[in-house]
Coordinates of C-alpha atoms in Angstrom, one line a residue:
Chain A
M1 CA -16.9 -3.7 -30.4
K2 CA -15.4 -6.0 -27.9
R3 CA -14.8 -6.1 -24.2
L4 CA -12.0 -3.7 -23.1
I5 CA -10.0 -6.6 -21.5
E6 CA -9.7 -8.3 -24.8
Y7 CA -7.6 -5.4 -26.1
T8 CA -5.1 -5.5 -23.2
K9 CA -2.1 -7.5 -22.2
I10 CA -2.4 -6.3 -18.5
L11 CA -5.5 -4.9 -16.9
R12 CA -5.2 -4.3 -13.2
S13 CA -6.5 -2.2 -10.3
K14 CA -4.7 -1.2 -7.2
N15 CA -4.8 1.5 -4.5
A16 CA -2.7 4.5 -5.2
G17 CA -2.7 5.3 -1.5
P18 CA -5.8 4.6 0.5
L19 CA -7.8 7.4 -1.1
Y20 CA -7.4 6.6 -4.8
I21 CA -7.9 3.6 -7.0
T22 CA -5.8 3.4 -10.2
F23 CA -6.1 1.1 -13.2
D24 CA -3.2 0.2 -15.5
L25 CA -4.1 -1.0 -19.0
I26 CA -1.1 -2.2 -20.9
F27 CA -1.3 -3.0 -24.6
D28 CA 0.7 -4.9 -27.1
S29 CA 1.1 -2.0 -29.5
V30 CA 0.9 1.8 -29.6
E31 CA -1.8 1.4 -32.2
T32 CA -4.1 -0.6 -29.9
L33 CA -3.4 2.0 -27.1
Q34 CA -4.4 4.8 -29.6
Y35 CA -7.6 3.0 -30.6
V36 CA -8.7 2.4 -27.0
K37 CA -7.7 5.9 -26.0
D38 CA -9.8 7.4 -28.8
N39 CA -12.8 5.2 -28.0
L40 CA -12.8 5.1 -24.2
T41 CA -14.5 8.0 -22.5
T42 CA -14.5 9.3 -18.9
V43 CA -18.3 9.1 -19.1
A44 CA -18.2 5.4 -19.8
V45 CA -15.8 4.8 -16.9
A46 CA -17.8 7.0 -14.6
K47 CA -21.0 5.1 -15.5
A48 CA -19.3 1.7 -15.0
Y49 CA -18.3 2.7 -11.5
N50 CA -21.3 4.8 -10.7
I51 CA -19.2 7.9 -9.9
D52 CA -19.0 11.5 -11.1
E53 CA -17.4 11.9 -14.5
S54 CA -15.3 14.9 -13.3
A55 CA -13.5 12.6 -10.9
V56 CA -12.1 10.3 -13.6
S57 CA -8.6 10.9 -15.0
I58 CA -7.4 9.0 -18.0
I59 CA -3.7 9.5 -18.9
S60 CA -1.9 7.7 -21.7
F61 CA 1.8 6.7 -21.4
E62 CA 2.9 6.0 -25.0
R63 CA 6.4 4.9 -23.9
A64 CA 4.9 2.0 -22.0
N65 CA 1.9 1.3 -24.4
S66 CA -0.3 2.0 -21.5
L67 CA -3.3 3.9 -20.2
K68 CA -3.8 4.9 -16.6
I69 CA -7.2 5.5 -15.2
T70 CA -7.5 7.0 -11.7
F71 CA -10.3 8.2 -9.5
P72 CA -11.0 8.6 -5.8
R73 CA -12.1 5.4 -4.0
K74 CA -15.8 5.5 -3.1
T75 CA -14.8 4.2 0.4
V76 CA -11.4 4.9 1.8
S77 CA -9.3 1.8 2.2
G78 CA -10.2 0.0 5.4
A79 CA -13.3 2.1 6.1
I80 CA -16.0 0.2 7.8
D81 CA -17.9 -0.4 4.6
D82 CA -14.9 -1.2 2.4
V83 CA -14.7 -4.7 0.8
D84 CA -11.3 -4.5 -1.0
I85 CA -8.6 -3.1 1.2
Y86 CA -5.8 -3.3 -1.5
G87 CA -8.2 -2.4 -4.3
C88 CA -6.7 -5.1 -6.5
Q89 CA -10.1 -6.7 -7.5
Q90 CA -11.9 -3.6 -8.8
H91 CA -11.1 -4.1 -12.4
M92 CA -14.1 -6.1 -13.8
P93 CA -16.5 -3.2 -14.5
L94 CA -13.8 -1.7 -16.6
A95 CA -12.8 -5.0 -18.2
D96 CA -16.4 -5.5 -19.3
L97 CA -16.8 -2.1 -21.0
M98 CA -17.6 -2.5 -24.7
V99 CA -15.1 -0.5 -26.8
Chain B
M1 CA 27.6 3.2 -7.1
K2 CA 25.8 0.0 -6.4
I3 CA 22.8 -0.3 -4.1
L4 CA 20.7 -3.3 -3.2
A5 CA 17.1 -3.7 -2.6
L6 CA 16.9 -6.8 -0.5
T7 CA 13.2 -7.5 -1.2
G8 CA 10.0 -5.6 -1.8
M9 CA 9.0 -6.0 1.9
L10 CA 11.1 -7.0 4.9
G11 CA 9.7 -10.3 6.0
Y12 CA 8.4 -11.4 2.6
G13 CA 11.7 -13.3 1.9
Y14 CA 14.4 -13.3 -0.8
S15 CA 16.8 -15.8 -2.3
E16 CA 19.9 -16.3 -0.1
E17 CA 21.9 -17.2 -3.2
A18 CA 20.8 -14.0 -5.0
L19 CA 22.1 -12.0 -2.0
R20 CA 25.4 -13.9 -2.1
I21 CA 25.8 -13.1 -5.8
A22 CA 24.9 -9.4 -5.2
F23 CA 27.7 -9.2 -2.6
S24 CA 30.3 -10.9 -4.9
E25 CA 31.0 -7.3 -6.1
K26 CA 31.3 -4.2 -4.1
V27 CA 28.0 -3.0 -2.6
D28 CA 27.8 0.6 -1.4
Y29 CA 24.4 0.5 0.2
V30 CA 21.7 -1.9 1.2
G31 CA 18.1 -0.9 1.6
V32 CA 14.8 -2.6 2.4
D33 CA 11.3 -1.3 2.6
A34 CA 9.5 -2.7 5.6
G35 CA 6.1 -1.1 5.4
S36 CA 3.0 0.0 3.4
T37 CA -0.5 1.4 4.0
D38 CA -1.8 -1.3 1.6
P39 CA -2.9 -3.7 4.3
G40 CA -5.1 -0.9 5.7
P41 CA -5.4 1.2 8.8
Y42 CA -5.5 -1.6 11.4
Y43 CA -1.8 -2.1 11.8
L44 CA -1.0 1.6 12.5
G45 CA -3.8 1.6 15.1
S46 CA -3.1 -1.7 16.8
G47 CA 0.7 -1.3 16.9
K48 CA 1.0 -4.8 15.3
S49 CA 2.9 -5.7 12.2
F50 CA 1.4 -7.4 9.1
T51 CA 4.7 -9.2 8.7
D52 CA 5.8 -12.1 10.9
R53 CA 8.6 -11.6 13.5
S54 CA 10.5 -14.8 12.5
A55 CA 10.4 -13.9 8.8
V56 CA 11.6 -10.3 9.5
K57 CA 14.4 -11.7 11.6
R58 CA 15.4 -14.1 8.9
D59 CA 15.5 -11.4 6.2
L60 CA 17.6 -9.1 8.5
A61 CA 19.9 -11.9 9.7
L62 CA 21.1 -13.0 6.3
A63 CA 21.9 -9.5 5.1
L64 CA 23.1 -7.6 8.2
P65 CA 26.4 -9.4 8.7
L66 CA 27.2 -9.1 4.9
A67 CA 26.4 -5.4 4.9
L68 CA 28.5 -4.8 8.1
K69 CA 31.4 -6.8 6.7
A70 CA 31.3 -4.9 3.4
G71 CA 30.9 -1.6 5.1
S72 CA 27.7 -0.9 3.3
P73 CA 25.2 1.2 5.3
F74 CA 21.9 -0.8 5.7
I75 CA 18.8 1.4 5.5
I76 CA 15.4 0.1 6.6
G77 CA 12.3 2.2 5.9
S78 CA 8.8 2.1 7.5
A79 CA 9.8 -0.3 10.2
G80 CA 7.3 -2.9 11.4
G81 CA 4.8 -2.2 8.6
A82 CA 3.2 1.0 9.7
G83 CA 6.3 2.8 11.0
S84 CA 5.0 4.2 14.3
R85 CA 7.3 4.3 17.4
V86 CA 5.9 1.0 18.6
H87 CA 6.6 -0.6 15.2
T88 CA 10.1 0.9 15.0
N89 CA 11.0 -0.4 18.4
W90 CA 9.6 -3.9 17.4
V91 CA 12.2 -4.0 14.6
K92 CA 14.9 -2.4 16.8
D93 CA 14.4 -5.2 19.3
I94 CA 14.8 -7.9 16.6
I95 CA 18.0 -6.2 15.4
L96 CA 19.4 -6.0 19.0
E97 CA 18.4 -9.6 19.7
F98 CA 20.2 -10.8 16.5
A99 CA 23.2 -8.6 17.2
S100 CA 23.5 -10.0 20.8
E101 CA 23.1 -13.6 19.6
N102 CA 25.9 -13.1 17.1
N103 CA 28.2 -10.7 19.0
L104 CA 27.8 -8.1 16.3
S105 CA 28.8 -4.5 17.1
F106 CA 27.8 -1.5 15.0
K107 CA 26.5 2.1 15.1
M108 CA 22.7 2.4 14.5
G109 CA 20.7 5.4 13.8
V110 CA 17.0 5.3 14.6
V111 CA 14.5 7.8 13.2
Y112 CA 11.1 8.0 14.8
S113 CA 8.5 9.8 12.7
D114 CA 5.4 10.0 14.9
V115 CA 3.7 13.4 15.3
S116 CA 1.5 14.5 18.1
V117 CA -2.2 15.5 17.8
G118 CA -1.2 18.9 19.0
Y119 CA 1.3 19.3 16.1
V120 CA -1.4 18.5 13.5
I121 CA -4.0 20.8 15.2
D122 CA -1.4 23.7 15.2
K123 CA -0.7 23.0 11.5
L124 CA -4.5 22.9 10.8
D125 CA -5.0 26.2 12.6
S126 CA -2.3 27.8 10.6
G127 CA -3.7 26.5 7.2
K128 CA -0.7 24.2 6.6
I129 CA -2.7 21.0 6.1
V130 CA -3.4 20.1 2.4
N131 CA -6.0 17.5 1.3
M132 CA -4.7 14.6 -0.8
S133 CA -8.3 14.2 -2.2
E134 CA -11.3 16.4 -2.0
T135 CA -13.2 13.3 -1.0
F136 CA -11.2 13.1 2.2
P137 CA -11.2 16.5 4.0
I138 CA -9.6 16.8 7.4
T139 CA -11.7 17.6 10.5
K140 CA -10.5 18.7 13.9
Q141 CA -12.6 15.9 15.5
D142 CA -10.8 13.3 13.4
V143 CA -7.4 14.6 14.5
Y144 CA -8.4 14.7 18.2
D145 CA -9.8 11.1 17.8
S146 CA -6.6 9.8 16.3
K147 CA -4.7 7.2 18.2
T148 CA -1.5 7.3 16.2
I149 CA -0.3 9.7 13.5
V150 CA 3.0 9.3 11.6
S151 CA 4.7 11.3 9.0
Q152 CA 6.4 9.8 5.9
I153 CA 9.9 11.2 6.2
G154 CA 11.9 12.0 3.1
V155 CA 15.6 11.7 2.3
E156 CA 16.9 14.4 4.7
P157 CA 16.9 12.5 8.1
I158 CA 18.5 9.6 6.4
I159 CA 21.2 11.8 4.8
E160 CA 21.9 13.4 8.2
L161 CA 22.6 9.9 9.6
L162 CA 24.7 8.9 6.6
K163 CA 26.9 11.9 7.3
Q164 CA 27.5 10.5 10.8
N165 CA 28.8 7.2 9.4
V166 CA 26.2 5.0 11.0
D167 CA 26.1 1.3 9.9
V168 CA 22.4 0.7 10.2
I169 CA 19.6 3.3 9.7
L170 CA 16.2 2.2 11.1
C171 CA 13.4 4.5 10.1
G172 CA 9.8 4.8 11.2
R173 CA 7.4 5.6 8.5
A174 CA 9.3 6.8 5.4
C175 CA 8.6 7.5 1.8
D176 CA 9.4 4.2 0.0
T177 CA 11.7 6.1 -2.3
A178 CA 13.7 7.8 0.5
I179 CA 15.4 4.5 1.4
Y180 CA 17.1 4.3 -2.0
A181 CA 17.2 7.9 -3.1
A182 CA 18.9 9.2 0.1
P183 CA 22.3 7.5 -0.5
C184 CA 22.2 8.5 -4.1
I185 CA 21.5 12.1 -3.4
Y186 CA 24.0 12.0 -0.5
Q187 CA 26.6 10.9 -3.0
G188 CA 25.7 13.8 -5.3
Y189 CA 23.8 12.0 -8.0
D190 CA 20.9 13.6 -9.9
R191 CA 17.7 13.8 -8.0
G192 CA 15.4 12.9 -10.9
L193 CA 17.4 9.7 -11.6
S194 CA 17.7 9.0 -7.9
F195 CA 14.0 9.1 -7.2
H196 CA 13.1 7.2 -10.4
M197 CA 15.5 4.4 -9.6
A198 CA 14.3 4.4 -6.0
K199 CA 10.7 4.2 -7.1
I200 CA 11.4 1.1 -9.3
M201 CA 13.7 -0.6 -6.7
E202 CA 11.4 -0.3 -3.7
C203 CA 9.4 -3.2 -4.8
G204 CA 12.4 -5.5 -5.0
S205 CA 12.2 -7.7 -8.2
M206 CA 8.7 -6.6 -9.2
C207 CA 10.3 -5.0 -12.3
A208 CA 11.9 -8.3 -13.3
E209 CA 10.6 -11.4 -15.0
P210 CA 9.6 -13.9 -13.7
V211 CA 8.1 -11.1 -11.5
A212 CA 8.5 -11.4 -7.7
A213 CA 8.4 -8.7 -5.1
A214 CA 10.4 -11.1 -2.8
D215 CA 13.8 -11.0 -4.3
V216 CA 17.0 -8.9 -4.5
M217 CA 17.3 -6.1 -7.0
Q218 CA 20.6 -4.4 -7.8
G219 CA 20.6 -0.7 -8.8
Y220 CA 23.7 0.9 -10.4
M221 CA 23.7 4.7 -10.3
Y222 CA 25.9 6.7 -12.7
D223 CA 26.1 10.4 -13.5
D224 CA 23.7 10.4 -16.5
Y225 CA 21.7 7.2 -16.1
F226 CA 21.0 4.2 -13.9
E227 CA 20.8 0.5 -14.5
L228 CA 18.7 -2.2 -12.9
C229 CA 19.6 -5.9 -12.9
P230 CA 18.1 -8.6 -10.6
A231 CA 20.7 -10.4 -8.5
N232 CA 18.9 -13.8 -9.0
P233 CA 20.3 -15.2 -12.3
N234 CA 16.9 -16.8 -13.0
R235 CA 15.4 -13.3 -13.4
R236 CA 15.9 -10.6 -15.9
C237 CA 14.9 -6.9 -16.2
T238 CA 13.2 -6.1 -19.4
V239 CA 12.3 -2.7 -20.8
D240 CA 8.6 -3.7 -20.8
R241 CA 8.7 -4.7 -17.1
V242 CA 10.6 -1.6 -15.9
R243 CA 8.4 0.7 -17.9
A244 CA 5.3 -1.0 -16.6
H245 CA 6.5 -0.8 -13.0
T246 CA 7.0 2.9 -13.4
L247 CA 3.2 3.1 -13.5
Y248 CA 2.6 0.9 -10.5
E249 CA 0.6 2.4 -7.6
Q250 CA 1.0 5.9 -9.0
T251 CA -1.8 8.3 -9.8
N252 CA 0.2 9.8 -12.7
P253 CA 2.5 7.8 -14.9
Y254 CA 4.8 10.7 -15.6
L255 CA 5.2 12.2 -12.2
I256 CA 6.5 10.9 -8.9
F257 CA 5.6 13.3 -6.1
E258 CA 8.2 13.7 -3.4
P259 CA 8.4 16.0 -0.3
D260 CA 10.7 18.5 -2.0
G261 CA 9.5 18.2 -5.6
T262 CA 8.5 16.0 -8.4
A263 CA 10.4 13.5 -10.5
D264 CA 9.3 14.0 -14.1
L265 CA 9.5 10.9 -16.2
S266 CA 8.0 12.3 -19.4
E267 CA 11.5 12.3 -21.0
S268 CA 12.7 9.1 -19.5
E269 CA 14.2 6.6 -21.9
F270 CA 14.4 2.8 -21.2
I271 CA 17.1 0.8 -23.0
Q272 CA 17.8 -2.9 -22.9
K273 CA 21.5 -2.8 -22.1
D274 CA 22.1 -6.5 -22.0
E275 CA 19.8 -9.6 -21.6
R276 CA 19.2 -9.0 -17.9
T277 CA 19.9 -5.2 -17.5
V278 CA 17.8 -2.2 -18.3
R279 CA 19.3 1.3 -18.5
V280 CA 17.2 4.4 -17.7
Q281 CA 18.1 8.0 -18.6
G282 CA 16.4 11.3 -19.0
S283 CA 14.4 11.4 -15.7
K284 CA 14.3 15.0 -14.4
F285 CA 13.5 16.6 -11.0
I286 CA 11.4 19.7 -10.6
D287 CA 11.7 21.5 -7.2
A288 CA 8.5 22.2 -5.3
H289 CA 7.5 25.6 -4.1
K290 CA 6.4 24.2 -0.8
K291 CA 8.0 21.6 1.4
T292 CA 5.4 18.9 2.3
L293 CA 5.3 15.6 4.1
K294 CA 2.5 13.1 4.1
L295 CA 0.7 12.4 7.4
E296 CA -1.1 9.1 8.1
G297 CA -3.3 8.9 11.2
V298 CA -5.9 6.4 12.4
K299 CA -8.7 6.4 14.9
C300 CA -10.5 3.5 16.6
S301 CA -14.1 3.2 15.2
G302 CA -15.3 0.3 17.3
Y303 CA -15.1 -3.4 17.6
R304 CA -16.0 -6.0 14.9
T305 CA -17.7 -9.3 15.1
I306 CA -18.5 -11.2 11.9
S307 CA -20.3 -14.3 10.8
P308 CA -19.3 -15.7 7.4
C309 CA -21.9 -17.9 5.7
C310 CA -23.3 -19.1 2.4
I311 CA -26.7 -19.5 0.8
N312 CA -27.0 -22.4 -1.6
D313 CA -30.6 -21.9 -2.6
F314 CA -31.9 -20.0 -5.6
D315 CA -35.2 -19.0 -4.1
T316 CA -33.5 -17.6 -0.9
I317 CA -31.1 -15.6 -3.1
E318 CA -34.0 -14.2 -5.0
H319 CA -35.5 -12.9 -1.8
I320 CA -32.2 -11.7 -0.3
D321 CA -32.9 -8.0 -0.2
E322 CA -36.2 -8.6 1.6
I323 CA -34.5 -10.9 4.1
F324 CA -31.8 -8.4 4.9
T325 CA -34.3 -5.7 5.5
T326 CA -36.4 -7.9 7.7
V327 CA -33.3 -9.0 9.7
A328 CA -32.1 -5.4 10.2
E329 CA -35.6 -4.3 11.4
F330 CA -35.7 -7.3 13.7
V331 CA -32.3 -6.5 15.2
A332 CA -33.3 -2.9 15.8
N333 CA -36.5 -3.9 17.6
N334 CA -34.9 -6.7 19.6
I335 CA -31.7 -5.3 21.0
P336 CA -31.5 -4.9 24.8
A337 CA -32.7 -1.4 26.0
S338 CA -29.1 -0.7 27.0
I339 CA -28.0 -0.6 23.3
N340 CA -28.9 2.4 21.1
K341 CA -29.4 2.1 17.4
S342 CA -26.4 4.4 16.9
D343 CA -24.2 2.1 18.9
Y344 CA -23.7 -0.3 16.0
I345 CA -23.5 -0.7 12.3
L346 CA -24.9 -3.9 10.8
M347 CA -23.8 -4.8 7.3
F348 CA -24.5 -7.7 5.0
K349 CA -21.5 -8.0 2.7
R350 CA -22.1 -10.2 -0.4
V351 CA -19.0 -12.0 -1.5
G352 CA -18.9 -13.8 -4.8
G353 CA -21.2 -16.6 -5.7
G354 CA -23.4 -17.0 -8.8
G355 CA -26.3 -19.1 -9.8
N356 CA -27.4 -21.1 -6.7
S357 CA -24.7 -19.8 -4.4
L358 CA -24.1 -16.5 -2.6
G359 CA -21.4 -15.9 0.0
I360 CA -22.4 -13.5 2.8
I361 CA -20.5 -11.9 5.7
I362 CA -22.7 -10.6 8.4
D363 CA -20.5 -7.8 9.6
V364 CA -21.1 -5.8 12.7
V365 CA -19.1 -2.9 14.1
G366 CA -20.2 -2.0 17.6
K367 CA -19.2 0.7 20.1
T368 CA -18.0 -2.2 22.4
K369 CA -17.1 -5.8 21.8
D370 CA -20.2 -6.9 23.7
I371 CA -22.5 -4.8 21.5
A372 CA -21.0 -6.2 18.4
D373 CA -21.4 -9.7 19.7
T374 CA -25.1 -9.2 20.6
V375 CA -26.0 -7.6 17.3
C376 CA -24.1 -10.3 15.3
S377 CA -25.8 -13.1 17.2
L378 CA -29.3 -11.6 16.7
A379 CA -28.7 -11.0 13.0
R380 CA -27.2 -14.4 12.4
S381 CA -30.0 -16.3 14.1
R382 CA -32.8 -14.2 12.5
C383 CA -31.2 -14.6 9.1
L384 CA -30.9 -18.3 9.5
H385 CA -34.6 -18.7 10.0
C386 CA -36.0 -15.8 8.1
D387 CA -39.2 -16.8 6.2
F388 CA -40.3 -15.5 2.8
D389 CA -43.1 -16.3 0.3
G390 CA -42.7 -19.7 -1.3
R391 CA -39.9 -20.8 1.0
K392 CA -39.4 -24.6 0.6
S393 CA -36.0 -25.0 2.4
T394 CA -37.6 -24.3 5.8
A395 CA -34.8 -25.9 8.0
G396 CA -32.4 -23.0 7.6
N397 CA -31.2 -20.3 5.1
L398 CA -27.5 -20.3 5.9
A399 CA -24.6 -22.8 5.5
F400 CA -22.0 -21.9 8.3
P401 CA -18.5 -23.1 7.5
F402 CA -17.4 -22.8 11.2
S403 CA -18.4 -23.5 14.7
P404 CA -18.4 -21.1 16.4
S405 CA -20.2 -19.2 13.6
D406 CA -19.4 -15.8 15.0
I407 CA -15.8 -14.5 15.0
H408 CA -14.3 -11.7 16.9
V409 CA -12.1 -9.5 14.7
G410 CA -11.3 -7.0 17.4
E411 CA -10.7 -3.3 17.2
V412 CA -11.6 -1.5 14.0
Y413 CA -9.4 1.3 12.9
E414 CA -10.1 3.8 10.1
F415 CA -7.9 6.4 8.5
S416 CA -8.6 9.8 10.3
V417 CA -5.7 11.7 8.6
F418 CA -4.2 11.1 5.2
H419 CA -3.0 14.6 4.3
L420 CA 0.0 16.6 3.4
V421 CA 1.5 19.0 6.0
C422 CA 3.6 22.0 4.9
V423 CA 6.8 22.0 6.9
D424 CA 9.5 24.6 7.6
S425 CA 12.1 21.9 7.9
F426 CA 12.1 18.3 6.7
S427 CA 13.3 17.2 10.1
E428 CA 10.6 18.8 12.2
T429 CA 8.4 15.7 12.3
S430 CA 11.2 13.3 13.2
E431 CA 13.4 12.5 16.1
T432 CA 16.7 10.8 15.6
M433 CA 18.9 8.9 18.0
I434 CA 22.2 7.1 17.5
M435 CA 23.1 4.0 19.5
E436 CA 26.2 1.9 19.8
V437 CA 25.1 -1.7 19.5
G438 CA 27.2 -4.4 21.2
K439 CA 29.8 -2.1 22.6

């Protein structure tokens, strides 16, 4: 077991429009992608972000050795209680997940 | 066919040398994206741009004369950042000013893409508004409260102007992809390849290494594939970068949703053609059953006053929740009688820190500027001197980096509409005019 970020070459978060947050995880090899894909659950992601499991989508993109995780933002970008308008600093709870 | 993306965002800059190199061979079209919702709802509401006027003028001024001389139509999407009529006119004025200063004459098409509150209400009543997310349903009240609503136009209004041989096409809010896909589709190229190339190009040189949004990207469209090569000889496109960029800001890595269908990238192949060029083939297009355009609307939610400050004391940080509760209660009990508790929102935003340090933004959104000022002032002063058990640092709890400690941020806008609208025609949300500049 190690932190998820240690498996990745790129681990980033960003708005996909103001309603969604999307995370791109890019790996060095398809084997690493496969390992992470098999061992990372929507439950773990939902728990890390304190959201409903059914809201989490995990899609792999083998051609780019990557995994895309998307769920609706808890606060819409720019809402009064938002703290990250671009959504590009939301990746640490994911990065710290033990896989 | 060769098409240029000047830069990822008009006003963010690009290399003049790269532009010159790009124009050393025939350029058929030039495009640039000038907007995004990334910086949040404020800009659409306030009518201001998140880009700087001088920087926008610089980026236009270098490219426009070259495009006119080469006879390459110059397409600008999402003018002024948020793409409302006010933003579009802001860029139009910059173009007219530059043209007048340099005695340029050309034919310019302008596409406004604002829609009225009435238009959205009618669509809502006839069941033609679709949620983008279940977490963000539309309400009639939000539509009525909207100050500005724009539609993201697709390729059609741009193609209509290309048919009329205009030299410059200035669009209000537009799909990022429409800027680059429109000329390709107009020239009869495959829609799947056109949208895929457009999706990668709209960020300028983000798909190159060294990565930079702010530089010129060259797209070459062929019948069965397209190629990308950065104009700046110090950058190169690699298969890894282009593949990775295909993921960027998308909810689904295989699908790019467009007004009239979906580009399907599940069969796309990426090939390193030479050291600096990537070839892409196999991208498909699936027609949609319904024609949809995206709507973006904002409402004013009040006025903001903030006080940024820092605590550098472990004991104070240990008691921070208790302090915030005390302060919030104090404010509620000490505001003037003219202010209701529902007239303001008081937030303590914790920003960073660790160990003996914690950054805080006392953040107040009030119904009026005066209410926000009053609440922020009360909260800041109470927080500064709030007592707790075992407090040793009794001179003050907060380090203020600025005098004045309280800062007016101004009007606060929030998204009120971010939905799809089903349209009968792709031009029903836009208004086009053609003007002869300098004649």
